Structure formats: C-alpha cells, structure tokens
Amino acid sequence: MNDQTPTSVERATKLKGLGHSRKRVEDVRFTQGKGNYVDDIKMPGMLFGDFVRSPYAHARIKSINIDAAMALPGVVAVLTAKDLEPLGLHWMPTLAGDKQMVLADGKVLFQGQEVAFVVADDRYINADAIDLVEVEYEELPVVTDPFKALEPDAPVLREDLAGQTSGAHGARKHHNHIFLWEVGDEAATDEVMADADVVAEETVYYHRTHPCPLETCGCVASMDKVNGKLTLWGTFQAPHVVRTVASLLSGIEEHNIRVVSPDIGGGFGNKVGVYPGYVCSIVASIVTGRPVKWIEDRMDNLMATAFARDYWMKGKISATKDGKITGLHCQVTADHGAFDACADPTKFPAGFMSICTGSYDIPVAYLGVDGVYTNKAPGGVSYRCSFRVTEAAYFIERMIEVLAIKLGMDAAELRAKNFIKKDQFPYQSALGWEYDSGDYHTAWEKALKAVDYDALRVEQAERVEAFKRGETRKLLGIGLSHFTEIVGAGPVKNCDILGMGMFDSCEIRIHPTGSAIARLGTISQGQGHATTFAQILASEIGISADSITIEEGDTDTAPYGLGTYGSRSTPVAGAAAAMAGRKIRAKAQMTAAYLLEVHDGDLEWDVDRFIVKGAPEQFKTMTEIAYASYNQAIPGLEPGLEAVSYYDPPNMTYPFGAYICVMEIDVDTGTHEVRRFYALDDCGTRINPMIIEGQVHGGATEAYAIAMGQELAYDEIGNVKTGTLMDFFLPTSWETPTYETDFTETPSPHHPIGAKGVGESPNVGGVPAFSNAVHDAFRPFGLKQSHMPHDQWRIWKIANDLGLHS
Ligand code: PCD
Ligand SMILES: [Cu+]
C-alpha cells in the first residue's frame, strides 16, 4: 500500500456507520418545512369527513335525523351505523380480540364517541353540517370508576355482550369485567408473605394519560373504481397491519390495497390502533367515488383516540430483616374504557406488565390483572413504553421505596442488595421472562457516583433540620429509579397481533455504481430511521451511510413488517437490516473471489472491501463489486446484488438504566424545581449516540409531563376535563428540565449487532425518578404514597395533609 491509501480506520470513519453521531438526514426536509404529512396530501375532487360525536358518556340513541344536514349545500353524505350495517362495518374488531362500534349502534359508551360521519366539500361546511345533525339521546347512568363498575348492581355497559361468560382472554366474572390475566405462582407467593420478616403493602395508581402527538391522527382514502385499487395514506405506526386488516374487513384483495404512511409528526403509541375514522373514510370514498380526507382536531384526539395507563396496582412485597426481597404480589384493576382496544400482543392482554419484578432477583411472584369496562374512551396503548412496561416499572420502583421505608434502609442500598447480578444472565424471572443480559451494579454505582449520592443525603438531612427550625420552606427530594425494559417484540412463537407474527424485515438493493436503497417493514415517526438504519448497513456492507436511501411506510414497495412501537425497530428490523447486509456481503465475496481469481475462503472483509488474506494490496471494493455484479457475467452467479431478510428474533432485548432526579419542592406553593436529572441508559451497542441522546431528552420530557401534571381526567358523569391543551399539560421549553445523559454498554447476546431498543426507556425510567423525588422530599415527614400527577395542587395538598402548613 502506498501512503495515499486510506487506513481502515479512515475508511471506517467515512462510512458513518455504527457509533457515529451522524446528523439526522430527515431534518433537512423538516426544518425547511418540506415534510409531507397526511394533511399535506391534496387530491382533485377530494372531500372531507368529520364526526358528529357524543356529548354524553353513556346514553341511548333514540333517533338520528340527518335531513337538515343533507340539505346544506356542499354536503355529500352523512353516514350512520345503519348505513354501515349492510356492509358489516358498523362494528369492527379491536386489536385485543374485542369489538368496537365504528358508529354508535343504539347507544354511546363514552364522551366523544363517533355517532355519524359527515362528508362534505370542505371542512367549514362539515363543521356547519355537524351542528345540523339532530341526535336524540336518553341519558344512562355513567360509570367512570373501575371498582364501581364491578359492583353487582353497576349499570350494564356492553349490552352486546349480555350473557357472555367468557371473552377473548378467558372467563368474565361480571357484566363489566373483561378478563382476569394471571402469571406466576400465587399460592407460593402467599406462603412466602405469610412467614416473611417484613411485608410492605401499597396501592400504586398510574393515572390515565394520553400520548398527544403534535400531529393528530388522520387519513386520506382514495378508491379508484376503474382499476379497483384502494389507496390509504395515514398516520399509521403499522402500515402493513392496516393493509391486512383493511383487506379482511372490506373483502378487497390485499394486492388491491396500498397503504402509505407519509411523514408522521410523532406517534408515541397513539397511531398503532385502528380508528373509526379510517373505516368511515374508506367507506365514504367507495360510496362517493371521490378521495376522502379525515383529520382529527386536538379535542378529537384527546377525547377519542387511544389513552394510556389507568392501572390501579395493589402491591405486597416481602423481605428479610436485612433487606433481601423474598416475594412480590401484584393485583391490578385495569380500566380499559368502553371497548377493549388495547394494543398488545395477543397472548398478553396486560402487555408485558409481568416484567414488574423489575431489576431485582425476586424468587417468587404473582401478577393478576382484571380488565374492566367503564364509560371512557377505548384503546390502552403503550405511550412510550413497551406494552405496559412503564406501569410495571413505576409499580416496582414505588414498592422498593415503600419497602425501604418499612425496613428503615437506604433505598439505593436496598436496590443494590437485590439487583440481579451480572453472572446471573441470562436470567429467568419468576414471572416467566428470560432477561438476555445486564450489568446493573456497574450502572448503579456509576449513577450514584455521578450525582454524589452520599453528599445529597447529607444535604437532605440538613435541609430537614433547617426546615424544622423554620429557616427554609423548601424540601429536597432525591428520586431514584433503576429500570429494566423489555423491547423488541418479539419471537413469533409468542408474540402476534391479531394472529400476525411479530417478525420484521429489510430488503436491500445495491445499485451498479455502489450506492443503495433499503426498505424496511417499520416506520419512523420522528425517531430518525433514515439516519440510523443506513448506519447499520454502512458497517455491514461498506457503503457510506450517505449513499444509502432508507424507505419505509409504503406497502407497495416495503417488505411486510409489523411496524414501529414497543421500541421494536432496532431489535427486530435493525437485526433484519444487519442480516440482509450479511447476505449482500456473502454474495459480494463470491464476486470478489472471481474477480481476484482466488478461492472465497482466501478473502477477508476489511471495512469496505474484500482483501486477499496476507496480500492486502489485492482487493476489490464494494463499489467495484457492485459494478461487476451487474455488468460482468460471473459463472454460477445471477446478475444483480439484492438481499432480503425476514427476522424472527429469538428473544426480546432488555435495555436498562439508572436515573436520578434531584428536586426542590416549595411546601407553601406546591411548586417544584428539578435541580438535576441524570439519566444513564444501557441500550447495548449504540448506533447513533446523538440520536440516542435526543430520544432520552424526548422520553424524559414525556416522563416529566406524566409525573408532574399530565392527566386525562374525567368527572363523575364522564366528561373529559382535560380535552384541550389549555388543561392537558404538555411541557414547553419553559418547564422542561435540563438532562445529563450517560451510558454503559452491555450488548444483547442474541442481536446481530448487539443493539437493544432505547426510545421508550427514558419514559419507563423517568416517571419513577420524578415521582420518587416528590415522595422522597416528604418522606422525612411521614409520606408513604400519593398519586400522580404531582401537580402544584396535589403537592400542596400533601404538605397540607402532613400538617406542614400550620
Ligand atoms: N442501541 C440503539 C437503539 C436505538 N437507536 C436509535 O434510536 C431510535 C429509537 O430506536 P428504538 O428504541 O428501536 O425505537 P423505535 O422502534 O425506532 O421507535 C419506537 C419508539 O420511539 C420513541 N421515540 C420517538 N421519537 C420521536 N421523535 N417520535 C416518536 O413518535 C417517538 N415514539 C417513541 C415510542 S412510543 Mo410506542 O409507539 O408507545 O410503543 S415505541 C416508541 C432509532 O432511530 C434507533 O435507530 C440507536 O441509535 N442505538
Ligand atoms: Cu405501556
């Protein structure tokens, strides 16, 4: 080699592959206002659809009169359940094995429920027409409390299920009961609790909230009657699933349906489910023969689309006197709203709530979850948390704190004492998971050291003394959280959605001049897949990330995949990308061997080329190989250089992290100030450190929102009290704390590049850190448990109840 030849390191740097903080390629378009969102789609002759929604949470519909609305010029159609019934589309299946009304069929079950679909020439006519639809309601008694819903004389919500003693997930014990899901060994757990030295008990409530992405949900449906093709653009987190479901529901053959997710303005789980708006838009387009657009407004989105959480978790945790945890018992009452439309893998009606033993080595455990119907909107989703993992993490991280209080032990020490040890991985949890890898002690020690934990405890103790002497009105809280996530659903053998196995895919096509396009079955909603998937491929196939186009979201071109949620893109589609890349390399090696006139086995891969072993000056670069693949006849090889991989992961990945929040609380006003927030994440091999940092900032901010003020609140008669952004807390830059990010790197042993997901981790770990900080500030004054969100009023109330205002 002469001096001009770049070294391997120089060439690797140029590729911008794994570990490179490559700038997000999608941002050029976004920052210049050149994104292409659903509402940007405009078609000739396009109509607009919008819903008449129920003002009541529970009412019988006595009549619907559409005459006045139809008489308004510009109104093309008004659909009601009666129009959908002959098509069998007035109800639709939910992702959880239940069914849901598309348009109110005889009654309404939550405020904001879709009653009629008005189709008109423009949005303004629509708004007027909605007011002209006359619906006569007869109010029925409302149940918004899941415990009251299970009382013997509670009103019957789902009359359609009358007499059905079992549902999609087993026996129903009451007319408002959906299922009881049980995991673990209850008898053994009870036994351990009975003779334990110490048992701490607490009810932990994780309130109802909402993902509230900046862009609301919407779609454009266009039925081309001439060639029988339906095109559906929409804010879908799982476009292929939408295509399959649309085909099964409508009877239109799947090849005649094209589903496209264009740019999406945030998903956060909200855009996983199937909503009545999609069905009605498709029907309206078929009926009118014109494209129909439906876009929610903010209130529609908050009131009627997928909520998150609403879990009442009754816990018991037992330990020896010196703090070794011996058992965990968790009984959940889960408020699912009017229809069970939770987005979870079929066999997991409470998602991965059974990860609630967290980061700890707990020998026996039991989890029971009762799903309950109430008069609230349907659609429990994993709002930035893989299928109920934030609920699980919040539960265990609160129980640890409660146990520490009971034991009189430091909560950081109690955690360290019970962590699963590094040499215990792969670790079999009492509730059935196999944790693939972890090194919790290292992460925890790093975190405690970074914030100087011991000094903080000293400062806190001094603060309490100063407070008692009347020298200050501010308390100091130290919020600890060590979480274990479970992401990357999932092995097809136990994870499916409506029977569709949860693999994912990547298809790569190398062009003759050595650049490439790759398509995947996932869909970015802001995560930056176009940037990071190209990086995985760059490292695998030796083509610069800048020369690789990544495409997702068009079912006519992308290979089948289950979509993006549950931080599954990196663990599953990312793995498929690496595997497809390796197929490309395997074929490239044969081509290189032919060109260099050596045996395949005499070659070795070196960043972007194959070199002859022992003779590195003889090589063929990927660019040369690409050209030869198309333009030179190579005996025994087909022309072209393409590969596809459908990847069924052997297990999920288990990212983890250590978060610490230091918070000042003003006892008199109930205000708080986050003095410090330290977030250490371990997501295995890091593809793009800068994107990871962005993910942590975003997720921690959503965690902050949820813990400190965000709530989807209802009054007793089922009115949504937080249906606008005036009331529903979305932090602005003004409220958002500053974050310090850090990492350790424990690769997943089964993922081809060792990567684990990270997008949801900061929410999973962040919520307990913020909430524990509030609790910890008041702990010296006797506070054990109080419910989120910790808004100003609730914090003031804690202080008041503890007698700190007198
Ligand atoms: N190791 C690693 C991992 C990861 N990464 C990166 O990061 C991201 C993320 O990833 P993940 O974790 O895998 O995830 P995904 O799948 O992709 O995504 C999903 C997520 O994501 C998150 N984030 C975000 N961001 C934004 N911007 N937007 C949005 O919307 C969102 N969302 C959220 C959510 S909620 Mo669910 O749905 O609830 O279930 S789930 C979720 C991407 O880009 C990747 O590549 C890296 O770099 N490395
Ligand atoms: Cu979740």
Short mmCIF file of N, CA, C and O and ligand atoms in Angstrom, two decimals, residues 309 381-383 385-391, ligand 2:
data_model
loop_
_atom_site.label_atom_id
_atom_site.label_comp_id
_atom_site.label_asym_id
_atom_site.label_seq_id
_atom_site.Cartn_x
_atom_site.Cartn_y
_atom_site.Cartn_z
N ARG A 309 -52.25 3.88 30.18
CA ARG A 309 -52.22 3.56 31.63
C ARG A 309 -53.62 3.35 32.22
O ARG A 309 -54.37 2.62 31.69
N VAL A 381 -52.82 2.12 25.07
CA VAL A 381 -51.60 1.90 24.29
C VAL A 381 -50.38 2.11 25.14
O VAL A 381 -50.42 2.69 26.21
N SER A 382 -49.28 1.66 24.58
CA SER A 382 -48.01 1.83 25.26
C SER A 382 -47.47 3.20 24.90
O SER A 382 -46.73 3.35 23.96
N TYR A 383 -47.90 4.22 25.62
CA TYR A 383 -47.44 5.57 25.39
C TYR A 383 -45.98 5.63 25.81
O TYR A 383 -45.66 5.70 26.97
N CYS A 385 -43.76 3.30 26.02
CA CYS A 385 -43.35 2.26 26.93
C CYS A 385 -43.84 0.99 26.29
O CYS A 385 -44.97 0.89 25.87
N SER A 386 -42.96 0.04 26.18
CA SER A 386 -43.30 -1.18 25.50
C SER A 386 -44.40 -1.92 26.25
O SER A 386 -44.13 -2.56 27.26
N PHE A 387 -45.61 -1.80 25.79
CA PHE A 387 -46.73 -2.61 26.34
C PHE A 387 -46.78 -2.69 27.87
O PHE A 387 -46.48 -3.73 28.46
N ARG A 388 -47.17 -1.60 28.53
CA ARG A 388 -47.38 -1.59 29.98
C ARG A 388 -46.11 -1.73 30.80
O ARG A 388 -46.17 -2.05 31.98
N VAL A 389 -44.96 -1.49 30.17
CA VAL A 389 -43.73 -1.60 30.95
C VAL A 389 -43.56 -0.41 31.90
O VAL A 389 -43.00 -0.56 32.98
N THR A 390 -44.06 0.77 31.52
CA THR A 390 -43.93 1.89 32.48
C THR A 390 -44.77 1.63 33.72
O THR A 390 -44.37 2.00 34.82
N GLU A 391 -45.94 1.03 33.52
CA GLU A 391 -46.75 0.70 34.68
C GLU A 391 -45.96 -0.23 35.60
O GLU A 391 -45.90 -0.05 36.82
CU CU B 2 -47.21 0.73 28.02
#
